[in-house]
Amino acid sequence: MIAINDLDREEITRTLSELGEPRYRAVQICDWLYRRRATSFEDMTNLPLDLRRHLSKKFAIKRVRLIDEIVSPEDGATKYLLQLHDSLHIESVLLPHPRGATLCISSQVGCAFGCRFCATATMGFIRNLSPGEIVDQVNFAIDYLSHETPKERRQVLKRPFSNVVFMGMGEPLANFENVVKAIRIIIEEVGIGSRHITISTCAIPEKIVKLAELPYEIKLAISLNNPRDEKRKEIMPVAGKFALKEVMAAARYYYSKKKRFLTFEYVLIEGINDSPRDAQEVARLLEGLPSKINLIALNPFPDCPYRRPKASTITRFASLLEAKGRNVTVRKSLGSDILAGCGQLGTLANKLRHKS
Ligand code: SAH
């Protein structure tokens, strides 16, 4: 059955007008779906009974369901293990910050891109998330934070989250249509502005160009991880398909359309991409492009073949970039003690299921 919460307002309006219903019914339904997180048509008490009955025969409402919540004692980062209607699992992570928390959401179950340092990659690709499954991670978190999270913990967050980043499981640009539709619903119905939404990508140039054509100001983060194609290929197989020359051309195009700083994420891995020469080449690659480099020390996970560099190596890398005039931030990887750090989202639940 089609999930009505995979539809945007325009589609819901069209469906309702086919049933001879006035336009304002669509507004009411969107309110129930994307603000009040109704779980059934019965809840929609301001709709006529026969319309509720009719809709419930035609549509489902598919919600994500909380299975487990793990809070980091170190920094308050919270990992939510969520179950989908077909029993697969995904994860969202809430990352506290004094200036407003960030919710990190998933776009796929598993991932097809096989980055060697990434936990999700070890699951392989299972399926795309639907628009509703993406949006509902945001609605779930809003709901859960306002109603069910104990007050003491809410205070750690200072404010509810204000930013949404696609840095959870999956490659968002490989699920392009559903991600864009989800973003439209998040903007129009949930009320989070496109400037507060970031897409992080292993860099698929044609999709970056497509994203640049959209009328949104979504922030773009590109997972660089190595400044040379030959070396990048060793840790990111996608580099064998798209050369950095194409990636950088797409990134420049994105900047030319949006005029917003780009972010380049760089996971530092000991002995792989952390040398002074690597830093010099990163600086050269990004020359003239208004951007920020986000250095992330590798978060090892069980069976991860790599190690994170020493703190002094990370500092040296950052200083070399700064000396070349680049903007650098060293990301404190929140939640790494609960395996909720970036790229560590690969649930055991899915792995067991997928293997059986
Ligand atoms: N597929 C997208 C989004 C998911 S990964 C992408 O590639 O960007 C989100 C970020 O986490 C990426 O920048 C990725 O390079 C980083 N990452 C992946 N595995 C990591 C790990 N083990 N430690 C630290 N960062 C990691």
Short mmCIF file of C-alpha atoms and ligand atoms in Angstrom, two decimals:
data_model
loop_
_atom_site.label_atom_id
_atom_site.label_comp_id
_atom_site.label_asym_id
_atom_site.label_seq_id
_atom_site.Cartn_x
_atom_site.Cartn_y
_atom_site.Cartn_z
CA MET A 1 0.00 0.00 0.00
CA ILE A 2 1.21 3.53 -0.80
CA ALA A 3 2.31 5.50 2.25
CA ILE A 4 0.56 8.84 2.26
CA ASN A 5 3.53 10.32 4.09
CA ASP A 6 5.67 9.67 1.03
CA LEU A 7 3.65 12.41 -0.70
CA ASP A 8 4.23 16.13 -0.70
CA ARG A 9 1.50 18.73 -0.34
CA GLU A 10 0.92 19.07 -4.06
CA GLU A 11 0.38 15.34 -4.47
CA ILE A 12 -1.91 15.17 -1.46
CA THR A 13 -3.91 18.12 -2.83
CA ARG A 14 -4.27 16.36 -6.18
CA THR A 15 -5.37 13.11 -4.55
CA LEU A 16 -7.95 14.96 -2.50
CA SER A 17 -9.29 16.94 -5.43
CA GLU A 18 -9.79 13.65 -7.31
CA LEU A 19 -12.02 12.67 -4.41
CA GLY A 20 -13.90 15.93 -4.75
CA GLU A 21 -12.54 17.30 -1.50
CA PRO A 22 -11.67 20.97 -1.00
CA ARG A 23 -8.08 22.17 -0.92
CA TYR A 24 -7.98 22.91 2.77
CA ARG A 25 -8.31 19.20 3.50
CA ALA A 26 -4.81 18.71 2.13
CA VAL A 27 -3.55 21.40 4.50
CA GLN A 28 -5.21 19.60 7.41
CA ILE A 29 -3.77 16.25 6.38
CA CYS A 30 -0.25 17.64 5.98
CA ASP A 31 -0.56 19.15 9.41
CA TRP A 32 -1.47 15.76 10.86
CA LEU A 33 1.27 13.97 8.95
CA TYR A 34 4.21 16.34 9.21
CA ARG A 35 3.57 18.36 12.34
CA ARG A 36 1.52 16.21 14.65
CA ARG A 37 2.97 12.91 13.48
CA ALA A 38 -0.37 11.13 13.40
CA THR A 39 -0.05 7.37 13.14
CA SER A 40 -3.50 6.63 11.77
CA PHE A 41 -6.31 8.34 9.87
CA GLU A 42 -8.51 7.83 12.91
CA ASP A 43 -6.41 10.42 14.72
CA MET A 44 -7.38 13.07 12.16
CA THR A 45 -10.44 14.16 14.05
CA ASN A 46 -11.14 17.27 12.01
CA LEU A 47 -11.73 15.22 8.84
CA PRO A 48 -15.15 13.76 8.03
CA LEU A 49 -15.46 10.15 9.11
CA ASP A 50 -16.13 8.79 5.63
CA LEU A 51 -13.06 10.55 4.25
CA ARG A 52 -10.94 9.05 7.03
CA ARG A 53 -12.33 5.61 6.20
CA HIS A 54 -11.74 6.06 2.51
CA LEU A 55 -8.16 7.23 3.00
CA SER A 56 -7.35 4.37 5.33
CA LYS A 57 -8.42 1.89 2.66
CA LYS A 58 -6.24 3.57 0.08
CA PHE A 59 -3.16 4.61 2.04
CA ALA A 60 -0.91 3.56 4.86
CA ILE A 61 0.96 5.88 7.22
CA LYS A 62 4.44 4.49 7.70
CA ARG A 63 6.40 5.64 10.71
CA VAL A 64 9.85 4.80 11.96
CA ARG A 65 9.79 3.08 15.32
CA LEU A 66 12.31 3.55 18.09
CA ILE A 67 14.01 0.30 19.01
CA ASP A 68 16.90 1.54 21.07
CA GLU A 69 18.40 4.79 22.28
CA ILE A 70 22.02 5.04 23.28
CA VAL A 71 23.31 8.17 24.96
CA SER A 72 27.01 8.94 25.06
CA PRO A 73 28.09 9.56 28.66
CA GLU A 74 30.97 11.64 27.25
CA ASP A 75 29.18 14.26 25.24
CA GLY A 76 25.42 13.56 25.24
CA ALA A 77 25.35 12.49 21.59
CA THR A 78 22.39 10.19 21.18
CA LYS A 79 21.99 7.38 18.72
CA TYR A 80 18.50 6.27 17.82
CA LEU A 81 18.12 2.83 16.35
CA LEU A 82 14.95 2.94 14.28
CA GLN A 83 12.92 0.20 12.67
CA LEU A 84 11.24 0.56 9.29
CA HIS A 85 7.95 -1.04 8.26
CA ASP A 86 9.77 -4.00 6.70
CA SER A 87 11.79 -4.61 9.89
CA LEU A 88 15.05 -3.22 8.53
CA HIS A 89 16.96 -0.85 10.77
CA ILE A 90 18.47 2.55 10.29
CA GLU A 91 20.10 5.02 12.63
CA SER A 92 19.82 8.73 13.31
CA VAL A 93 22.15 10.59 15.64
CA LEU A 94 21.51 13.72 17.61
CA LEU A 95 24.65 15.75 18.14
CA PRO A 96 24.42 18.40 20.87
CA HIS A 97 26.06 21.77 20.37
CA PRO A 98 25.84 24.96 22.43
CA ARG A 99 24.57 26.86 19.40
CA GLY A 100 21.86 24.34 18.57
CA ALA A 101 22.02 20.61 18.08
CA THR A 102 22.27 18.80 14.75
CA LEU A 103 20.32 15.78 13.69
CA CYS A 104 22.24 13.41 11.47
CA ILE A 105 19.92 11.28 9.33
CA SER A 106 20.17 8.29 7.00
CA SER A 107 19.21 8.19 3.34
CA GLN A 108 19.61 4.47 2.56
CA VAL A 109 19.73 1.15 4.36
CA GLY A 110 23.38 0.24 3.87
CA CYS A 111 25.45 1.79 1.11
CA ALA A 112 26.79 0.66 -2.26
CA PHE A 113 29.94 2.77 -2.35
CA GLY A 114 32.26 0.63 -0.27
CA CYS A 115 34.48 3.29 1.35
CA ARG A 116 37.03 1.18 3.18
CA PHE A 117 37.00 3.23 6.40
CA CYS A 118 33.21 3.31 6.75
CA ALA A 119 31.12 1.00 8.93
CA THR A 120 27.94 1.33 6.89
CA ALA A 121 29.83 0.13 3.81
CA THR A 122 30.42 -3.24 5.46
CA MET A 123 26.66 -3.89 5.24
CA GLY A 124 26.53 -3.48 1.48
CA PHE A 125 23.53 -1.82 -0.11
CA ILE A 126 20.11 -3.01 1.02
CA ARG A 127 17.61 -0.41 -0.18
CA ASN A 128 16.79 3.25 -0.62
CA LEU A 129 14.73 5.04 2.00
CA SER A 130 11.46 6.51 0.80
CA PRO A 131 10.82 10.25 1.20
CA GLY A 132 8.55 9.54 4.17
CA GLU A 133 11.17 7.41 5.90
CA ILE A 134 13.68 10.24 5.58
CA VAL A 135 11.27 12.94 6.79
CA ASP A 136 10.03 10.79 9.64
CA GLN A 137 13.50 10.62 11.17
CA VAL A 138 13.20 14.39 11.62
CA ASN A 139 9.63 14.21 12.89
CA PHE A 140 10.49 11.36 15.21
CA ALA A 141 13.35 13.32 16.78
CA ILE A 142 11.26 16.49 17.23
CA ASP A 143 8.49 14.48 18.79
CA TYR A 144 10.72 12.40 21.00
CA LEU A 145 12.70 15.37 22.21
CA SER A 146 9.67 17.40 23.09
CA HIS A 147 7.68 14.66 24.76
CA GLU A 148 9.75 11.73 25.90
CA THR A 149 13.29 12.78 26.53
CA PRO A 150 13.90 13.38 30.23
CA LYS A 151 14.27 17.02 31.14
CA GLU A 152 17.87 16.71 32.40
CA ARG A 153 18.96 15.34 29.07
CA ARG A 154 17.05 17.94 27.13
CA GLN A 155 18.99 20.58 29.01
CA VAL A 156 22.27 19.17 27.76
CA LEU A 157 21.02 19.99 24.31
CA LYS A 158 20.30 23.61 25.30
CA ARG A 159 18.02 24.00 22.32
CA PRO A 160 16.22 21.49 20.13
CA PHE A 161 18.11 20.76 16.94
CA SER A 162 18.21 23.39 14.27
CA ASN A 163 20.30 21.62 11.62
CA VAL A 164 19.78 18.46 9.66
CA VAL A 165 22.68 16.71 7.97
CA PHE A 166 22.63 13.75 5.62
CA MET A 167 25.66 12.11 7.16
CA GLY A 168 24.05 8.98 8.50
CA MET A 169 23.80 5.72 6.62
CA GLY A 170 23.87 5.78 2.84
CA GLU A 171 24.86 8.02 -0.03
CA PRO A 172 22.18 10.71 -0.37
CA LEU A 173 22.94 11.57 -3.99
CA ALA A 174 22.49 7.94 -4.98
CA ASN A 175 18.90 8.23 -3.75
CA PHE A 176 18.49 11.60 -5.39
CA GLU A 177 14.75 11.85 -6.12
CA ASN A 178 13.67 10.62 -2.69
CA VAL A 179 16.19 12.80 -0.86
CA VAL A 180 15.14 15.92 -2.77
CA LYS A 181 11.47 15.21 -2.17
CA ALA A 182 12.17 14.62 1.52
CA ILE A 183 14.03 17.92 1.69
CA ARG A 184 11.08 19.67 0.04
CA ILE A 185 8.75 18.22 2.69
CA ILE A 186 11.17 19.11 5.50
CA ILE A 187 11.34 22.69 4.24
CA GLU A 188 7.67 23.18 3.42
CA GLU A 189 5.94 21.14 6.09
CA VAL A 190 8.34 20.66 8.99
CA GLY A 191 9.65 24.20 8.66
CA ILE A 192 13.43 23.76 8.64
CA GLY A 193 15.04 26.09 6.09
CA SER A 194 17.25 24.78 3.29
CA ARG A 195 20.20 26.73 4.70
CA HIS A 196 20.03 24.48 7.73
CA ILE A 197 20.21 21.29 5.70
CA THR A 198 23.50 19.73 4.58
CA ILE A 199 24.04 16.97 2.09
CA SER A 200 27.28 15.07 2.52
CA THR A 201 28.39 13.09 -0.49
CA CYS A 202 31.21 10.83 -1.62
CA ALA A 203 30.96 13.08 -4.71
CA ILE A 204 28.99 12.10 -7.79
CA PRO A 205 29.65 15.05 -10.14
CA GLU A 206 26.51 14.84 -12.29
CA LYS A 207 24.32 14.72 -9.19
CA ILE A 208 26.09 17.70 -7.65
CA VAL A 209 25.31 19.64 -10.83
CA LYS A 210 21.68 18.52 -10.64
CA LEU A 211 21.50 19.63 -7.03
CA ALA A 212 22.92 23.01 -8.02
CA GLU A 213 19.98 23.52 -10.41
CA LEU A 214 17.41 23.20 -7.62
CA PRO A 215 15.91 26.31 -6.07
CA TYR A 216 17.24 25.44 -2.60
CA GLU A 217 20.23 26.65 -0.67
CA ILE A 218 21.24 23.29 0.66
CA LYS A 219 24.78 23.18 2.05
CA LEU A 220 27.10 20.81 0.27
CA ALA A 221 29.79 18.77 2.01
CA ILE A 222 32.13 16.70 -0.14
CA SER A 223 33.97 13.74 1.32
CA LEU A 224 37.42 14.30 -0.11
CA ASN A 225 39.68 12.13 2.04
CA ASN A 226 42.57 12.28 -0.39
CA PRO A 227 43.84 14.91 -2.81
CA ARG A 228 45.09 12.43 -5.45
CA ASP A 229 42.93 10.11 -7.54
CA GLU A 230 45.32 7.17 -7.31
CA LYS A 231 45.40 7.25 -3.52
CA ARG A 232 41.75 8.22 -3.13
CA LYS A 233 40.78 5.13 -5.10
CA GLU A 234 42.41 2.91 -2.50
CA ILE A 235 40.05 4.07 0.23
CA MET A 236 37.07 5.24 -1.86
CA PRO A 237 36.29 3.00 -4.84
CA VAL A 238 33.99 5.74 -6.22
CA ALA A 239 37.19 7.64 -7.12
CA GLY A 240 37.83 5.05 -9.82
CA LYS A 241 34.65 6.23 -11.52
CA PHE A 242 34.86 9.98 -11.07
CA ALA A 243 38.19 11.77 -11.14
CA LEU A 244 38.80 14.65 -8.76
CA LYS A 245 38.98 16.94 -11.76
CA GLU A 246 35.29 16.28 -12.46
CA VAL A 247 34.41 16.45 -8.77
CA MET A 248 36.11 19.83 -8.42
CA ALA A 249 34.46 21.17 -11.57
CA ALA A 250 31.05 20.17 -10.14
CA ALA A 251 31.95 21.71 -6.77
CA ARG A 252 32.94 24.98 -8.44
CA TYR A 253 29.72 24.95 -10.38
CA TYR A 254 27.75 24.44 -7.15
CA TYR A 255 29.54 27.40 -5.63
CA SER A 256 28.90 29.55 -8.70
CA LYS A 257 25.16 28.87 -8.41
CA LYS A 258 24.73 29.13 -4.63
CA LYS A 259 27.56 31.40 -3.53
CA ARG A 260 27.84 29.54 -0.27
CA PHE A 261 30.97 28.13 1.31
CA LEU A 262 31.47 24.47 0.50
CA THR A 263 32.72 21.99 3.05
CA PHE A 264 35.33 19.36 2.27
CA GLU A 265 35.39 16.54 4.76
CA TYR A 266 38.68 14.83 5.31
CA VAL A 267 38.84 11.72 7.46
CA LEU A 268 42.41 11.46 8.70
CA ILE A 269 43.74 7.91 8.59
CA GLU A 270 47.15 7.02 9.96
CA GLY A 271 49.75 6.49 7.26
CA ILE A 272 47.16 6.73 4.48
CA ASN A 273 46.33 10.40 3.97
CA ASP A 274 47.93 12.29 6.85
CA SER A 275 51.33 13.33 5.50
CA PRO A 276 52.55 16.94 5.04
CA ARG A 277 52.55 16.32 1.29
CA ASP A 278 48.86 15.35 1.46
CA ALA A 279 48.12 18.59 3.30
CA GLN A 280 49.98 20.66 0.68
CA GLU A 281 48.07 18.98 -2.11
CA VAL A 282 44.71 19.48 -0.40
CA ALA A 283 45.55 23.17 -0.09
CA ARG A 284 46.44 23.34 -3.77
CA LEU A 285 43.32 21.44 -4.88
CA LEU A 286 41.02 23.87 -3.10
CA GLU A 287 42.80 27.00 -4.21
CA GLY A 288 40.44 29.83 -5.06
CA LEU A 289 37.34 27.95 -3.98
CA PRO A 290 35.54 29.50 -0.99
CA SER A 291 35.42 26.51 1.28
CA LYS A 292 36.15 25.02 4.63
CA ILE A 293 38.04 21.83 5.36
CA ASN A 294 36.59 19.68 8.05
CA LEU A 295 39.21 17.34 9.48
CA ILE A 296 37.79 14.28 11.19
CA ALA A 297 40.00 11.81 12.99
CA LEU A 298 39.04 8.33 11.88
CA ASN A 299 36.58 6.61 14.16
CA PRO A 300 37.63 3.00 14.19
CA PHE A 301 34.88 0.38 14.42
CA PRO A 302 35.11 -3.39 14.92
CA ASP A 303 37.13 -4.89 12.02
CA CYS A 304 38.15 -1.46 10.72
CA PRO A 305 41.48 -1.94 8.94
CA TYR A 306 42.83 1.52 9.79
CA ARG A 307 43.85 3.63 12.75
CA ARG A 308 43.41 7.26 13.63
CA PRO A 309 46.58 9.38 13.53
CA LYS A 310 48.22 10.74 16.66
CA ALA A 311 46.89 14.07 17.92
CA SER A 312 50.18 15.77 16.94
CA THR A 313 49.83 14.55 13.33
CA ILE A 314 46.31 15.97 13.18
CA THR A 315 47.50 19.32 14.52
CA ARG A 316 50.38 19.40 12.02
CA PHE A 317 48.00 18.64 9.15
CA ALA A 318 45.63 21.41 10.24
CA SER A 319 48.50 23.93 10.65
CA LEU A 320 49.86 23.21 7.19
CA LEU A 321 46.47 23.94 5.67
CA GLU A 322 46.08 27.07 7.73
CA ALA A 323 49.51 28.27 6.70
CA LYS A 324 48.23 28.13 3.12
CA GLY A 325 45.27 30.29 4.09
CA ARG A 326 42.65 27.57 4.15
CA ASN A 327 39.76 27.50 6.63
CA VAL A 328 40.10 24.43 8.78
CA THR A 329 38.04 22.95 11.55
CA VAL A 330 39.02 19.84 13.41
CA ARG A 331 35.81 18.08 14.15
CA LYS A 332 35.51 16.63 17.54
CA SER A 333 33.86 13.39 16.66
CA LEU A 334 30.85 13.36 18.92
CA GLY A 335 29.43 10.12 20.09
CA SER A 336 32.39 7.97 19.13
CA ASP A 337 32.16 6.09 22.42
CA ILE A 338 28.72 4.81 21.42
CA LEU A 339 29.67 4.04 17.82
CA ALA A 340 27.65 7.02 16.69
CA GLY A 341 30.55 8.91 15.18
CA CYS A 342 30.49 9.72 11.51
CA GLY A 343 30.55 6.72 9.28
CA GLN A 344 30.05 4.34 12.15
CA LEU A 345 26.44 3.67 11.54
CA GLY A 346 26.05 0.13 10.48
CA THR A 347 23.68 -1.80 12.61
CA LEU A 348 24.38 -5.25 13.72
CA ALA A 349 20.67 -5.96 13.38
CA ASN A 350 20.76 -5.46 9.62
CA LYS A 351 24.00 -7.30 9.15
CA LEU A 352 22.66 -10.40 10.80
CA ARG A 353 19.45 -10.19 8.87
CA HIS A 354 21.13 -9.60 5.56
CA LYS A 355 23.48 -12.55 5.97
CA SER A 356 20.74 -14.99 6.87
N1 SAH B 1 27.81 8.92 1.85
C1 SAH B 1 27.95 10.25 2.34
C2 SAH B 1 27.37 10.47 3.74
C3 SAH B 1 27.67 9.44 4.79
S1 SAH B 1 29.33 9.44 5.44
C4 SAH B 1 29.41 10.71 2.26
O1 SAH B 1 30.25 9.93 1.81
O2 SAH B 1 29.69 11.85 2.57
C5 SAH B 1 29.45 10.95 6.28
C6 SAH B 1 30.89 11.39 6.58
O3 SAH B 1 31.51 10.48 7.50
C7 SAH B 1 31.79 11.40 5.36
O4 SAH B 1 32.51 12.58 5.29
C8 SAH B 1 32.73 10.23 5.57
O5 SAH B 1 33.97 10.45 4.92
C9 SAH B 1 32.83 10.22 7.08
N2 SAH B 1 33.23 8.91 7.61
C10 SAH B 1 32.92 7.70 7.14
N3 SAH B 1 33.47 6.73 7.90
C11 SAH B 1 34.15 7.36 8.89
C12 SAH B 1 34.91 6.89 10.02
N4 SAH B 1 35.09 5.60 10.26
N5 SAH B 1 35.45 7.82 10.81
C13 SAH B 1 35.27 9.13 10.60
N6 SAH B 1 34.56 9.62 9.57
C14 SAH B 1 34.00 8.74 8.72
#
